[in-house]
XYZ file of C-alpha atoms in Angstrom:
440
model
C 69.331 38.577 26.893
C 68.289 34.952 26.436
C 68.654 33.166 23.132
C 65.649 31.871 21.224
C 66.871 28.770 19.406
C 65.360 27.392 16.212
C 63.741 24.506 18.115
C 62.573 26.513 21.138
C 58.941 27.507 21.582
C 58.251 30.772 19.779
C 58.130 33.755 22.171
C 54.970 34.991 20.443
C 53.005 32.386 22.414
C 51.710 30.391 19.443
C 52.961 27.091 20.881
C 54.915 26.323 17.703
C 58.676 26.051 17.354
C 60.435 29.343 16.624
C 61.756 28.098 13.243
C 58.210 27.281 12.102
C 56.666 30.474 13.399
C 58.333 33.907 13.717
C 61.970 33.172 12.831
C 61.721 34.244 9.192
C 59.798 37.384 10.171
C 62.425 38.250 12.785
C 65.217 37.679 10.264
C 63.529 40.053 7.843
C 63.121 42.613 10.613
C 66.780 42.257 11.551
C 67.850 42.722 7.946
C 65.723 45.846 7.576
C 67.161 47.299 10.758
C 70.681 46.565 9.654
C 70.034 48.494 6.439
C 68.847 51.426 8.513
C 71.946 51.178 10.666
C 74.259 51.103 7.686
C 72.483 54.139 6.232
C 73.307 56.061 9.387
C 69.696 56.528 10.510
C 69.782 58.719 13.600
C 66.916 56.799 15.128
C 69.162 53.768 15.428
C 71.311 55.320 18.155
C 69.635 53.193 20.819
C 69.928 49.403 20.675
C 67.036 47.563 19.039
C 66.086 44.179 20.475
C 64.810 41.252 18.445
C 64.464 37.673 19.793
C 67.994 36.256 19.641
C 69.581 39.376 18.056
C 70.838 42.737 19.314
C 71.513 45.472 16.758
C 73.510 48.651 17.521
C 74.280 51.517 15.138
C 78.062 51.461 15.370
C 78.587 47.939 16.601
C 78.474 44.634 14.748
C 75.557 42.257 15.207
C 75.844 40.519 18.559
C 74.097 37.276 19.390
C 73.857 35.709 22.818
C 74.209 31.945 22.994
C 73.648 29.742 26.039
C 75.886 31.147 28.797
C 78.522 29.018 30.471
C 79.039 29.105 34.238
C 80.627 32.384 35.290
C 81.497 35.366 33.107
C 83.341 34.395 29.963
C 86.425 36.338 28.887
C 88.891 35.875 26.059
C 91.562 34.474 28.430
C 89.009 31.953 29.747
C 88.109 30.881 26.236
C 91.764 30.397 25.343
C 92.307 28.423 28.532
C 89.377 26.162 27.646
C 90.926 25.498 24.252
C 94.307 24.669 25.764
C 93.307 22.894 28.977
C 89.699 21.702 28.945
C 88.863 20.602 25.395
C 90.415 17.497 23.882
C 91.829 17.709 20.353
C 92.713 15.005 17.851
C 95.492 17.064 16.232
C 97.488 20.194 17.163
C 96.260 21.860 13.980
C 92.684 21.569 15.236
C 93.599 23.297 18.481
C 95.430 26.007 16.586
C 92.384 26.637 14.394
C 90.271 27.052 17.554
C 92.609 29.784 18.778
C 92.419 31.483 15.389
C 88.624 31.269 15.533
C 88.685 33.228 18.795
C 90.805 35.937 17.206
C 88.592 36.179 14.130
C 85.394 36.445 16.196
C 86.566 38.459 19.222
C 85.617 41.907 17.930
C 82.203 41.001 16.539
C 80.541 38.472 18.818
C 79.530 37.854 22.413
C 81.896 35.540 24.259
C 79.092 32.995 24.712
C 78.649 32.731 20.964
C 82.400 32.269 20.494
C 82.157 29.427 23.020
C 79.455 27.806 20.911
C 81.656 28.141 17.823
C 84.510 26.458 19.701
C 82.301 23.598 20.833
C 81.034 23.107 17.302
C 84.579 22.970 15.918
C 85.733 20.701 18.749
C 82.946 18.194 18.184
C 83.260 18.273 14.409
C 87.059 17.942 14.384
C 87.061 15.085 16.894
C 84.378 13.185 15.013
C 85.560 13.699 11.428
C 89.317 14.340 11.919
C 89.522 16.803 8.991
C 92.791 17.808 7.328
C 93.283 21.545 7.818
C 94.838 23.228 4.787
C 93.151 26.621 4.946
C 92.005 27.553 8.435
C 89.816 30.321 7.030
C 87.571 27.872 5.207
C 86.483 26.164 8.429
C 86.259 29.438 10.373
C 84.046 30.946 7.671
C 81.814 27.859 7.527
C 81.341 27.880 11.305
C 80.524 31.580 11.291
C 78.048 31.070 8.471
C 76.272 28.186 10.242
C 75.974 30.237 13.417
C 74.539 33.118 11.402
C 71.955 30.720 9.996
C 71.163 29.396 13.477
C 70.649 32.814 15.019
C 69.365 34.717 12.023
C 71.806 37.615 11.713
C 72.087 37.373 7.957
C 75.756 36.987 7.082
C 76.325 36.111 3.443
C 78.958 33.723 2.156
C 80.291 36.544 -0.016
C 80.959 38.689 3.064
C 82.718 35.808 4.778
C 84.733 35.037 1.646
C 86.089 38.605 1.736
C 86.797 38.392 5.453
C 88.769 35.148 5.202
C 90.234 35.628 1.705
C 88.724 32.453 0.283
C 86.073 31.616 -2.311
C 82.361 31.169 -1.673
C 82.616 27.716 -3.267
C 85.113 26.697 -0.586
C 82.793 27.976 2.129
C 79.868 26.061 0.617
C 81.811 22.799 0.655
C 82.849 23.211 4.283
C 79.356 24.300 5.314
C 77.976 21.095 3.822
C 80.564 18.977 5.691
C 79.866 20.634 9.010
C 76.109 20.682 8.434
C 76.106 16.903 7.991
C 77.789 16.678 11.376
C 75.291 19.142 12.923
C 72.372 17.100 11.624
C 73.623 14.125 13.619
C 75.252 15.693 16.658
C 73.787 19.174 17.052
C 75.365 22.632 17.066
C 77.102 22.302 20.416
C 79.269 19.320 19.589
C 79.973 16.557 22.052
C 77.675 16.917 25.018
C 80.220 15.812 27.637
C 82.342 18.917 26.930
C 79.331 21.190 27.021
C 78.146 19.530 30.216
C 81.474 20.122 31.963
C 81.522 23.761 30.877
C 78.016 24.293 32.180
C 79.122 23.120 35.617
C 76.842 20.137 36.289
C 77.933 18.665 39.607
C 76.322 15.327 40.521
C 76.194 12.254 38.246
C 72.423 12.637 38.090
C 72.703 16.271 36.957
C 75.259 15.320 34.326
C 72.996 12.539 33.080
C 70.083 14.966 32.874
C 72.226 17.323 30.791
C 72.922 14.526 28.334
C 69.277 13.477 28.226
C 68.201 17.049 27.527
C 70.584 16.989 24.557
C 69.100 13.658 23.469
C 65.588 15.116 23.454
C 66.721 17.758 20.966
C 68.802 15.423 18.799
C 67.405 14.633 15.355
C 69.586 11.579 14.821
C 68.645 8.211 16.313
C 72.344 7.339 16.566
C 73.021 10.497 18.535
C 70.074 9.879 20.890
C 71.357 6.391 21.620
C 74.906 7.649 22.230
C 73.696 10.283 24.674
C 71.388 7.864 26.503
C 74.187 5.325 26.869
C 76.522 8.016 28.216
C 73.818 9.072 30.663
C 73.507 5.503 31.951
C 77.248 5.258 32.417
C 77.063 8.289 34.677
C 73.768 7.448 36.372
C 72.464 3.857 35.981
C 69.158 4.630 37.735
C 67.732 6.793 34.947
C 64.411 5.490 33.555
C 64.451 8.266 30.921
C 67.672 6.932 29.409
C 66.212 3.432 29.108
C 63.068 4.874 27.529
C 65.133 6.605 24.833
C 67.052 3.406 24.109
C 63.801 1.454 23.866
C 62.289 4.002 21.489
C 65.275 3.694 19.162
C 65.332 -0.125 19.200
C 63.787 -1.843 16.181
C 63.283 -5.244 17.832
C 60.170 -5.187 20.008
C 61.413 -7.876 22.405
C 64.632 -5.962 22.978
C 62.627 -2.789 23.521
C 60.520 -4.488 26.197
C 63.622 -5.695 27.986
C 64.988 -2.147 28.001
C 61.687 -0.837 29.321
C 61.708 -3.452 32.101
C 65.248 -2.413 32.993
C 64.083 1.206 33.040
C 61.219 0.368 35.378
C 63.684 -1.316 37.743
C 65.945 1.739 37.503
C 63.017 3.990 38.352
C 62.201 1.942 41.438
C 65.809 2.166 42.572
C 65.858 5.898 41.940
C 62.724 6.597 43.982
C 63.238 3.943 46.672
C 60.616 1.451 47.860
C 59.508 3.569 50.827
C 58.644 6.369 48.396
C 56.020 4.157 46.712
C 54.286 3.465 50.019
C 54.355 7.097 51.116
C 53.108 8.690 47.885
C 50.921 5.969 46.359
C 47.912 7.500 44.661
C 49.426 10.905 44.001
C 52.480 10.167 41.855
C 52.054 12.498 38.884
C 51.734 15.517 41.164
C 55.333 14.924 42.245
C 57.609 15.852 39.368
C 60.284 13.270 40.146
C 57.772 10.433 39.623
C 56.934 11.294 36.022
C 59.793 9.444 34.281
C 58.746 6.290 36.146
C 55.082 6.668 35.167
C 56.013 7.336 31.530
C 58.193 4.255 31.200
C 55.535 2.103 32.876
C 53.003 3.364 30.341
C 55.364 2.631 27.453
C 55.935 -0.882 28.760
C 52.182 -1.489 29.041
C 51.645 -0.300 25.457
C 54.470 -2.519 24.219
C 52.948 -5.528 25.976
C 49.506 -4.743 24.536
C 50.719 -4.512 20.946
C 52.978 -7.525 21.490
C 50.071 -9.783 22.449
C 50.847 -9.833 26.175
C 47.493 -8.584 27.461
C 47.945 -9.945 30.984
C 51.237 -8.103 31.487
C 49.712 -4.942 30.043
C 46.825 -5.227 32.493
C 49.124 -5.570 35.497
C 51.170 -2.535 34.537
C 48.182 -0.328 33.746
C 46.548 -1.258 37.054
C 49.857 -0.403 38.756
C 49.846 3.038 37.100
C 46.305 3.798 38.261
C 47.135 2.615 41.749
C 50.067 5.036 41.895
C 48.276 7.909 40.148
C 44.526 7.948 40.694
C 44.004 11.090 38.615
C 45.569 9.254 35.643
C 47.222 12.174 33.892
C 48.702 9.877 31.242
C 45.418 8.257 30.149
C 46.219 4.705 31.271
C 42.475 4.190 31.886
C 41.695 4.184 28.187
C 44.090 1.398 27.292
C 43.178 -0.554 30.430
C 39.520 -0.485 29.398
C 40.474 -1.820 25.968
C 42.543 -4.612 27.519
C 39.716 -5.563 29.883
C 37.237 -5.671 26.992
C 39.627 -7.696 24.842
C 40.129 -10.183 27.692
C 36.361 -10.359 28.389
C 36.809 -8.861 31.848
C 33.598 -6.958 31.304
C 32.871 -6.102 34.936
C 36.327 -4.560 35.278
C 35.892 -2.593 32.050
C 32.498 -1.353 33.263
C 34.047 -0.309 36.579
C 36.720 1.805 34.859
C 34.148 3.475 32.587
C 31.902 4.170 35.572
C 34.715 5.525 37.759
C 36.258 7.782 35.124
C 33.675 8.179 32.385
C 31.006 10.334 33.999
C 32.881 13.577 33.279
C 35.130 12.213 30.526
C 34.145 13.324 27.033
C 36.893 11.384 25.258
C 36.033 9.294 22.210
C 37.655 6.248 23.832
C 34.933 5.702 26.428
C 32.163 6.585 23.969
C 33.219 3.838 21.537
C 34.243 1.397 24.261
C 30.669 1.572 25.625
C 29.579 0.201 22.237
C 31.968 -2.743 22.604
C 30.821 -3.368 26.174
C 27.146 -3.394 25.168
C 27.829 -5.678 22.180
C 29.814 -8.150 24.283
C 27.125 -8.233 26.966
C 23.924 -8.171 24.915
C 24.681 -8.350 21.183
C 22.822 -6.161 18.661
C 20.250 -4.138 20.612
C 18.405 -0.836 20.423
C 20.755 0.341 23.179
C 23.713 -0.422 20.892
C 22.239 1.811 18.172
C 21.745 4.633 20.660
C 25.312 4.301 21.952
C 26.591 4.407 18.366
C 24.700 7.645 17.673
C 26.112 9.143 20.880
C 29.645 8.046 19.999
C 29.408 9.612 16.549
C 28.341 12.821 18.234
C 31.478 12.681 20.390
C 33.805 11.998 17.430
C 32.385 11.402 13.974
C 35.781 10.485 12.492
C 36.327 7.196 14.348
C 34.125 4.961 12.105
C 35.921 6.168 8.969
C 39.242 4.925 10.337
C 37.810 1.804 11.974
C 36.096 0.700 8.781
C 39.022 1.528 6.495
C 37.325 4.403 4.678
C 40.287 6.569 5.632
C 43.861 5.349 5.797
C 45.618 5.431 9.160
C 49.039 7.074 9.368
C 51.984 4.988 10.522
C 52.519 6.973 13.731
C 50.402 8.432 16.495
C 49.668 12.159 16.103
C 51.669 14.689 18.111
C 48.590 16.626 19.211
C 45.047 15.440 19.895
C 41.934 17.603 20.152
C 38.557 16.526 21.441
C 36.403 15.392 18.531
C 39.066 15.931 15.855
C 40.578 13.438 13.371
C 43.741 13.090 15.472
C 41.705 11.835 18.422
C 40.092 9.280 16.110
C 43.484 8.192 14.767
C 44.899 7.742 18.261
C 41.848 5.789 19.403
C 41.830 3.415 16.430
C 45.576 2.735 16.570
C 45.597 2.119 20.328
C 42.419 -0.023 20.185
C 43.171 -1.846 16.935
C 43.684 -5.259 18.596
C 40.335 -4.943 20.366
C 38.354 -4.067 17.252
C 40.171 -6.629 15.103
C 38.676 -9.267 17.418
C 35.126 -8.001 16.711
C 34.427 -8.571 12.974
C 30.654 -8.934 13.521
C 30.456 -5.581 15.292
C 32.441 -3.948 12.485
C 30.042 -5.443 9.898
C 27.100 -4.027 11.872
C 28.726 -0.582 11.991
C 29.298 -0.686 8.253
C 25.508 -0.960 7.722
C 24.662 2.002 9.942
């Protein structure tokens, strides 16, 4: 049975992460079922399945973690500890072997593997002194119980390992700080090797997948840099590095390097063969994404001409424009007084496009061409019908957040926020139009 992790999409179909949707409900269900099991309810003879948890009447709770290549056995796990994982100190290796023994009768082998990877990563990073092996074993078991929702208490673990709950709490905090930065599975290169990735590109993709889930900027950078060491032609790795760089000039240089890497990865003949239909080919998407990020960086950095070139390049490669490059290109054309080009984009894409961007950009186009007219008033009424929230953010009646929203709906405040942030340089250059809007 497959694991549902805290950060995976909830299996109920809501579109939210499991931890923000059904995880607490499933934990409560698991706890109720365990009480029935412990009471000897005859109806619990058959296994009961919950996302991420399997409960049996006369067996301990068993959780399935991400499987490694091939069937895991206890001898294989011990061999991994001795031969495949690197340890900073013999005591750390010895604790790993003890962890196997403590968990062997209660847990799936895949979950024991995850416990080993967590201990390996933590011990290599923090180099802890091991005085009582039980304290670390109990803390790891407790964190895994929290991750998978099978409701082990610190008191139960204190009895199992003959230590105090206070000791467990201290170790849990130490390991949790590590997990916050590096994730539950420890160092990704060990996990990658165990999962059997073969080519440098596959190994890099494994690292980048870990980076996407990482909550720490430092960890994302580390994983992206490792990915580039393995596979230098990865635009996704450069995009991650650019996103985590505070200096905008440095970020643009990384994005340019990523664009070059993407061209090397695809090959020049590929561009000629598939021009116009890029997004429909999955392998082109990292290249399109990094081109879009570079164009946005140029736009906000005052390099309108470079932004124009890149956005035109994106539309040339991907006529259907799945990433919405047309909206920013229209803004850049209007800002640069390339009104015929802006009108062409609106005409080509705007007939069936109900986005707020074109509705409000038509106002700018009319104002730049003809000034204050009756047509301008009509276009403003139409635009407000498309998204009534845009003027509030444009005119400062509502405060803009610092970041773009994660989700945008047609006509909702998030669409207005995205439009105003992305078009801020354009509207800042039109104080007279903003004054006119304020009077409407």
